[in-house]
mmCIF file of C-alpha atoms in Angstrom:
data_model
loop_
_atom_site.group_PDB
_atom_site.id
_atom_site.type_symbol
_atom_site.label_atom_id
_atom_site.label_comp_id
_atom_site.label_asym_id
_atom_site.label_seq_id
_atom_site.Cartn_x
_atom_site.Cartn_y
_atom_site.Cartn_z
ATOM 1 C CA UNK U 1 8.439 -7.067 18.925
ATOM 2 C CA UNK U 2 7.179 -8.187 15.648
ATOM 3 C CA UNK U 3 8.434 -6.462 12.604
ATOM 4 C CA UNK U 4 7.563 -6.277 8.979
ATOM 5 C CA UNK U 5 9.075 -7.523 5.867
ATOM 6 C CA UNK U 6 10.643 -4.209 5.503
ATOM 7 C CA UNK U 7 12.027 -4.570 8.998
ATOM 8 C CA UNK U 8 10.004 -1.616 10.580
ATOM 9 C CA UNK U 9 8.127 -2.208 13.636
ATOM 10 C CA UNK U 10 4.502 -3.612 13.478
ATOM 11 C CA UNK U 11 2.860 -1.431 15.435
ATOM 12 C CA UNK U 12 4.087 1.152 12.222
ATOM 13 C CA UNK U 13 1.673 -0.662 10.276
ATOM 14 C CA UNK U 14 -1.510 -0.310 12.857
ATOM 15 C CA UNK U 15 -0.556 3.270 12.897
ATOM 16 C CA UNK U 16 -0.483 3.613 9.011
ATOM 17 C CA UNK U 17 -3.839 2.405 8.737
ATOM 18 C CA UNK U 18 -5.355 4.791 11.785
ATOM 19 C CA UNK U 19 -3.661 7.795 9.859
ATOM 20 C CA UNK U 20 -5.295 6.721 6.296
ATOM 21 C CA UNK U 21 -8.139 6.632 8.209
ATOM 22 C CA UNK U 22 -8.218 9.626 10.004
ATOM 23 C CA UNK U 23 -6.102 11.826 7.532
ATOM 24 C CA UNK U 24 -7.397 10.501 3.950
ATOM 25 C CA UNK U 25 -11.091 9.390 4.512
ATOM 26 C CA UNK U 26 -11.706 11.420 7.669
ATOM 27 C CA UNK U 27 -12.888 8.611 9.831
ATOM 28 C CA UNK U 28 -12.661 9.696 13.201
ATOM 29 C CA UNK U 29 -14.326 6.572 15.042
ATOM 30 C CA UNK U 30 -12.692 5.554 17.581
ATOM 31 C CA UNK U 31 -14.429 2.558 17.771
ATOM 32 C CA UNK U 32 -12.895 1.501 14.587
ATOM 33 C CA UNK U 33 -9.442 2.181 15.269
ATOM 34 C CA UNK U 34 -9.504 -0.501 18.056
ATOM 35 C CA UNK U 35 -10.591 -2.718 15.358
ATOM 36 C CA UNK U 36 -7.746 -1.625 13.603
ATOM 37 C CA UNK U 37 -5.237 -2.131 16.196
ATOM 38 C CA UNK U 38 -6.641 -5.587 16.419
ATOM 39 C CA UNK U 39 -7.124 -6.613 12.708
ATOM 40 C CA UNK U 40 -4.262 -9.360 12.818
ATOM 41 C CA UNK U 41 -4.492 -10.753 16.325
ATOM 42 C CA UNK U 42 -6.143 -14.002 15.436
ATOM 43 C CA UNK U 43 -3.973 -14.568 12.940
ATOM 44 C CA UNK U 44 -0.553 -13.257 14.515
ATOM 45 C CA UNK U 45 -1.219 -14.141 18.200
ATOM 46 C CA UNK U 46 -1.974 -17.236 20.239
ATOM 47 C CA UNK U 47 -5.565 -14.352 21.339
ATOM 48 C CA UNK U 48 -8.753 -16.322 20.282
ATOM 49 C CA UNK U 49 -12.433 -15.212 19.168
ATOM 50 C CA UNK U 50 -13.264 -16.042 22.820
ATOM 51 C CA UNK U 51 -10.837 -14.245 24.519
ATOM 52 C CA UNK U 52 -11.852 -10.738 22.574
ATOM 53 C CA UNK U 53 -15.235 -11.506 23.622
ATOM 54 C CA UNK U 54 -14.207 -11.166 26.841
ATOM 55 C CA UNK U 55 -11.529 -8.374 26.807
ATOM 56 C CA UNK U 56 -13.539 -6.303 24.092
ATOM 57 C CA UNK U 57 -17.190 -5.448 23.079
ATOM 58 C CA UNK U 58 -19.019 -8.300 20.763
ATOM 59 C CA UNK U 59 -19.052 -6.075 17.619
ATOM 60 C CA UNK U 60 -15.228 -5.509 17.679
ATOM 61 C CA UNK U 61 -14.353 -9.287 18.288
ATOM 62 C CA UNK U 62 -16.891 -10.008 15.509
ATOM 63 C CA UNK U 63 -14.986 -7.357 13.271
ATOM 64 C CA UNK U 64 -11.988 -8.513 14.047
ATOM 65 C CA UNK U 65 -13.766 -12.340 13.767
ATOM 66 C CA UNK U 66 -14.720 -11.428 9.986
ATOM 67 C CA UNK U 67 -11.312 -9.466 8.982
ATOM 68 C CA UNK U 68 -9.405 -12.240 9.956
ATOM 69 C CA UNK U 69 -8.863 -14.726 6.574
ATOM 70 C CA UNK U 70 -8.943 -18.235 8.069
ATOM 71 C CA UNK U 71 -6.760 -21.002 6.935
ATOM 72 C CA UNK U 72 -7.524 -23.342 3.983
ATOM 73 C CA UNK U 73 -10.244 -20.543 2.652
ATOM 74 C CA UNK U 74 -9.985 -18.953 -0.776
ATOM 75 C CA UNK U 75 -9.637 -15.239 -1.150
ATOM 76 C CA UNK U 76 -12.957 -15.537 -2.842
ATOM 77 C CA UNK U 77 -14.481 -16.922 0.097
ATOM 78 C CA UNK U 78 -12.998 -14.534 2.263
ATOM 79 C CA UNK U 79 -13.953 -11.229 0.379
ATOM 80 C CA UNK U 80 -17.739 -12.589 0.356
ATOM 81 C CA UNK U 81 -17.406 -13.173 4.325
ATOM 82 C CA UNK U 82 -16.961 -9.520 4.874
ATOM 83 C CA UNK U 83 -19.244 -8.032 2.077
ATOM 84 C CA UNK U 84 -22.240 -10.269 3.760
ATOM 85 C CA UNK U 85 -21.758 -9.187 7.451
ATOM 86 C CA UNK U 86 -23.959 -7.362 8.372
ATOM 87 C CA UNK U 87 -21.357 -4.372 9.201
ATOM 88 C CA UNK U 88 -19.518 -4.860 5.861
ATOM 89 C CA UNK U 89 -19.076 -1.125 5.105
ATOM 90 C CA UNK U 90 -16.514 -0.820 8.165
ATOM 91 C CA UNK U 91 -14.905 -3.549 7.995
ATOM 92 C CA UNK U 92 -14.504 -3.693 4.047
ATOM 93 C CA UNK U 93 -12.924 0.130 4.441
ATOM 94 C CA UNK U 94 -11.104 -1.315 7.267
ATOM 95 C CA UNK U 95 -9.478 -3.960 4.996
ATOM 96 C CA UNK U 96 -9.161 -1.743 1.718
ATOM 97 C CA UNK U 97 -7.191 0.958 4.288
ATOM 98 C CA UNK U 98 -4.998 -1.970 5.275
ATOM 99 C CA UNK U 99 -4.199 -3.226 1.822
ATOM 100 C CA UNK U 100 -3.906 0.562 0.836
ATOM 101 C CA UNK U 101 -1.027 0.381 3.765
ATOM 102 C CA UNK U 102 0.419 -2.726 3.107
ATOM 103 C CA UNK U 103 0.245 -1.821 -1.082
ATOM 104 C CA UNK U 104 2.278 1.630 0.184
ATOM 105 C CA UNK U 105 4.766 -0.625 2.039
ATOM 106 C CA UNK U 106 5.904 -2.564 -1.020
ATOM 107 C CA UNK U 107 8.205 0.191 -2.036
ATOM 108 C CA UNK U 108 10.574 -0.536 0.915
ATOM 109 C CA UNK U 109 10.978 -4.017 -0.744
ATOM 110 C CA UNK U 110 11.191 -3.357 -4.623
ATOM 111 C CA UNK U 111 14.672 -4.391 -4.426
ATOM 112 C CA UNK U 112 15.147 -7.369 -1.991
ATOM 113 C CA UNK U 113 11.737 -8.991 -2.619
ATOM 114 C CA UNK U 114 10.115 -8.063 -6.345
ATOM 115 C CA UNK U 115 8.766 -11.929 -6.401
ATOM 116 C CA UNK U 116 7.101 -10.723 -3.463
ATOM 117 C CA UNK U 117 5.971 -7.014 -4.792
ATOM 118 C CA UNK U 118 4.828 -8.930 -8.116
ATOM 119 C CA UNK U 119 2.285 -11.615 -6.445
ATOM 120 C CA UNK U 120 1.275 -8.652 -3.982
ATOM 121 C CA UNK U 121 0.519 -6.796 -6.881
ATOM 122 C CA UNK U 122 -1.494 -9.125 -8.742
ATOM 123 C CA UNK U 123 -3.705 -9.971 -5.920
ATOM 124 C CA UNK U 124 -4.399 -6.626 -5.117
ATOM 125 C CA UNK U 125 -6.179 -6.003 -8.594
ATOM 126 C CA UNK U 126 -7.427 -9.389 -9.000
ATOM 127 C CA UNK U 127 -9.172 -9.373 -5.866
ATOM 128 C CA UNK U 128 -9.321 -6.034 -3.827
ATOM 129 C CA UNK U 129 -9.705 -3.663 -7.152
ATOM 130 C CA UNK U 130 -12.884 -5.176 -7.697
ATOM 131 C CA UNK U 131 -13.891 -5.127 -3.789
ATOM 132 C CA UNK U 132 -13.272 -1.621 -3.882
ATOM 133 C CA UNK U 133 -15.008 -0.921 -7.153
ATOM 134 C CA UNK U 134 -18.125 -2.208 -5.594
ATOM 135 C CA UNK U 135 -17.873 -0.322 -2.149
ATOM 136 C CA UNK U 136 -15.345 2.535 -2.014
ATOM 137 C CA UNK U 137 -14.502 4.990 -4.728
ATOM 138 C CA UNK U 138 -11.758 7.096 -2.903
ATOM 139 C CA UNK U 139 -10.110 4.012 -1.445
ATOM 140 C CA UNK U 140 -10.054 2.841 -5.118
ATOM 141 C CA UNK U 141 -8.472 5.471 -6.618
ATOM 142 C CA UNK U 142 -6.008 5.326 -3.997
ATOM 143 C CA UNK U 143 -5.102 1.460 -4.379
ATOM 144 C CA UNK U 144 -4.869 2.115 -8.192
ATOM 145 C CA UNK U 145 -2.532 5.527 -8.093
ATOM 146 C CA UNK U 146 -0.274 3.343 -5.796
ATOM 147 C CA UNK U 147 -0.076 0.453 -7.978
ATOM 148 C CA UNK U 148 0.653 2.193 -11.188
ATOM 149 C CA UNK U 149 3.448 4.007 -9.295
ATOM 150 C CA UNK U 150 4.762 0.732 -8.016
ATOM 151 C CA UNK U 151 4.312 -0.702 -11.343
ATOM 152 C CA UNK U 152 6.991 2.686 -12.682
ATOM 153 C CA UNK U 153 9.257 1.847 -10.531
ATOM 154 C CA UNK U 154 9.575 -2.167 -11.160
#
């Protein structure tokens, strides 16, 4: 029953990020989609490491374990977590398709939350920009076309 800062659904957002993967970069894994599905569950749930251990297979609680930014660590930190695992590629396309998602979303809240929009923004190409420079060309030019369309309509 969770919903979004635009008030739609969650599970909206899960499905956002299957469809960018399926329908923009052709990733048909279905392996990764659970990892999608799961991406926030640390972080949004009372569901630990352990318990995905048990429920799941090792490599998607350890995705899930790595795309999951802990408390009281730095973005910086965080972005050199996943590009050292040693699975990086999926999980760092995982995370640029959910930015990608979450960068899309921002136009439902131009209006009520442009503080909001604004800090989004200027994470995004302080932080993820560069990620995807270094590991993902089309997701790249997809964060950037969003951005400067965002940026139009501020």
């Amino acid at each position: 029953n969770q919903l979004r800062d635009e008030g739609i659904p969650y599970i909206n957002h899960i499905d956002g990020i299957i469809n960018i993967m399926k329908n923009e970069l052709n990733n048909l894994d279905y392996s990764t989609w659970t990892v999608i599905a799961l991406h926030d569950v640390l972080e949004d749930s009372n569901y630990t490491y352990e318990d995905l251990k048990k429920i799941f297979e090792q490599y998607v609680a350890d995705d899930v374990n790595i795309l999951t930014k802990k408390e009281g660590i730095s973005l910086e930190e965080y972005i050199s977590r996943m590009e050292n695992y040693r699975y990086s590629e999926q999980v760092i396309e995982i995370k640029l398709a959910d930015r990608l998602h979450n960068v899309r979303s921002l136009k439902n809240i131009l209006e009520s939350n442009k503080d909001k929009v604004l800090r989004y923004i200027a994470e995004t190409e302080k932080y993820y920009i560069p990620l995807a420079q270094r590991h993902d060309n089309v997701l790249l030019d997809k964060l950037n076309q969003e951005i400067e369309e965002i940026k139009t309509l501020l």
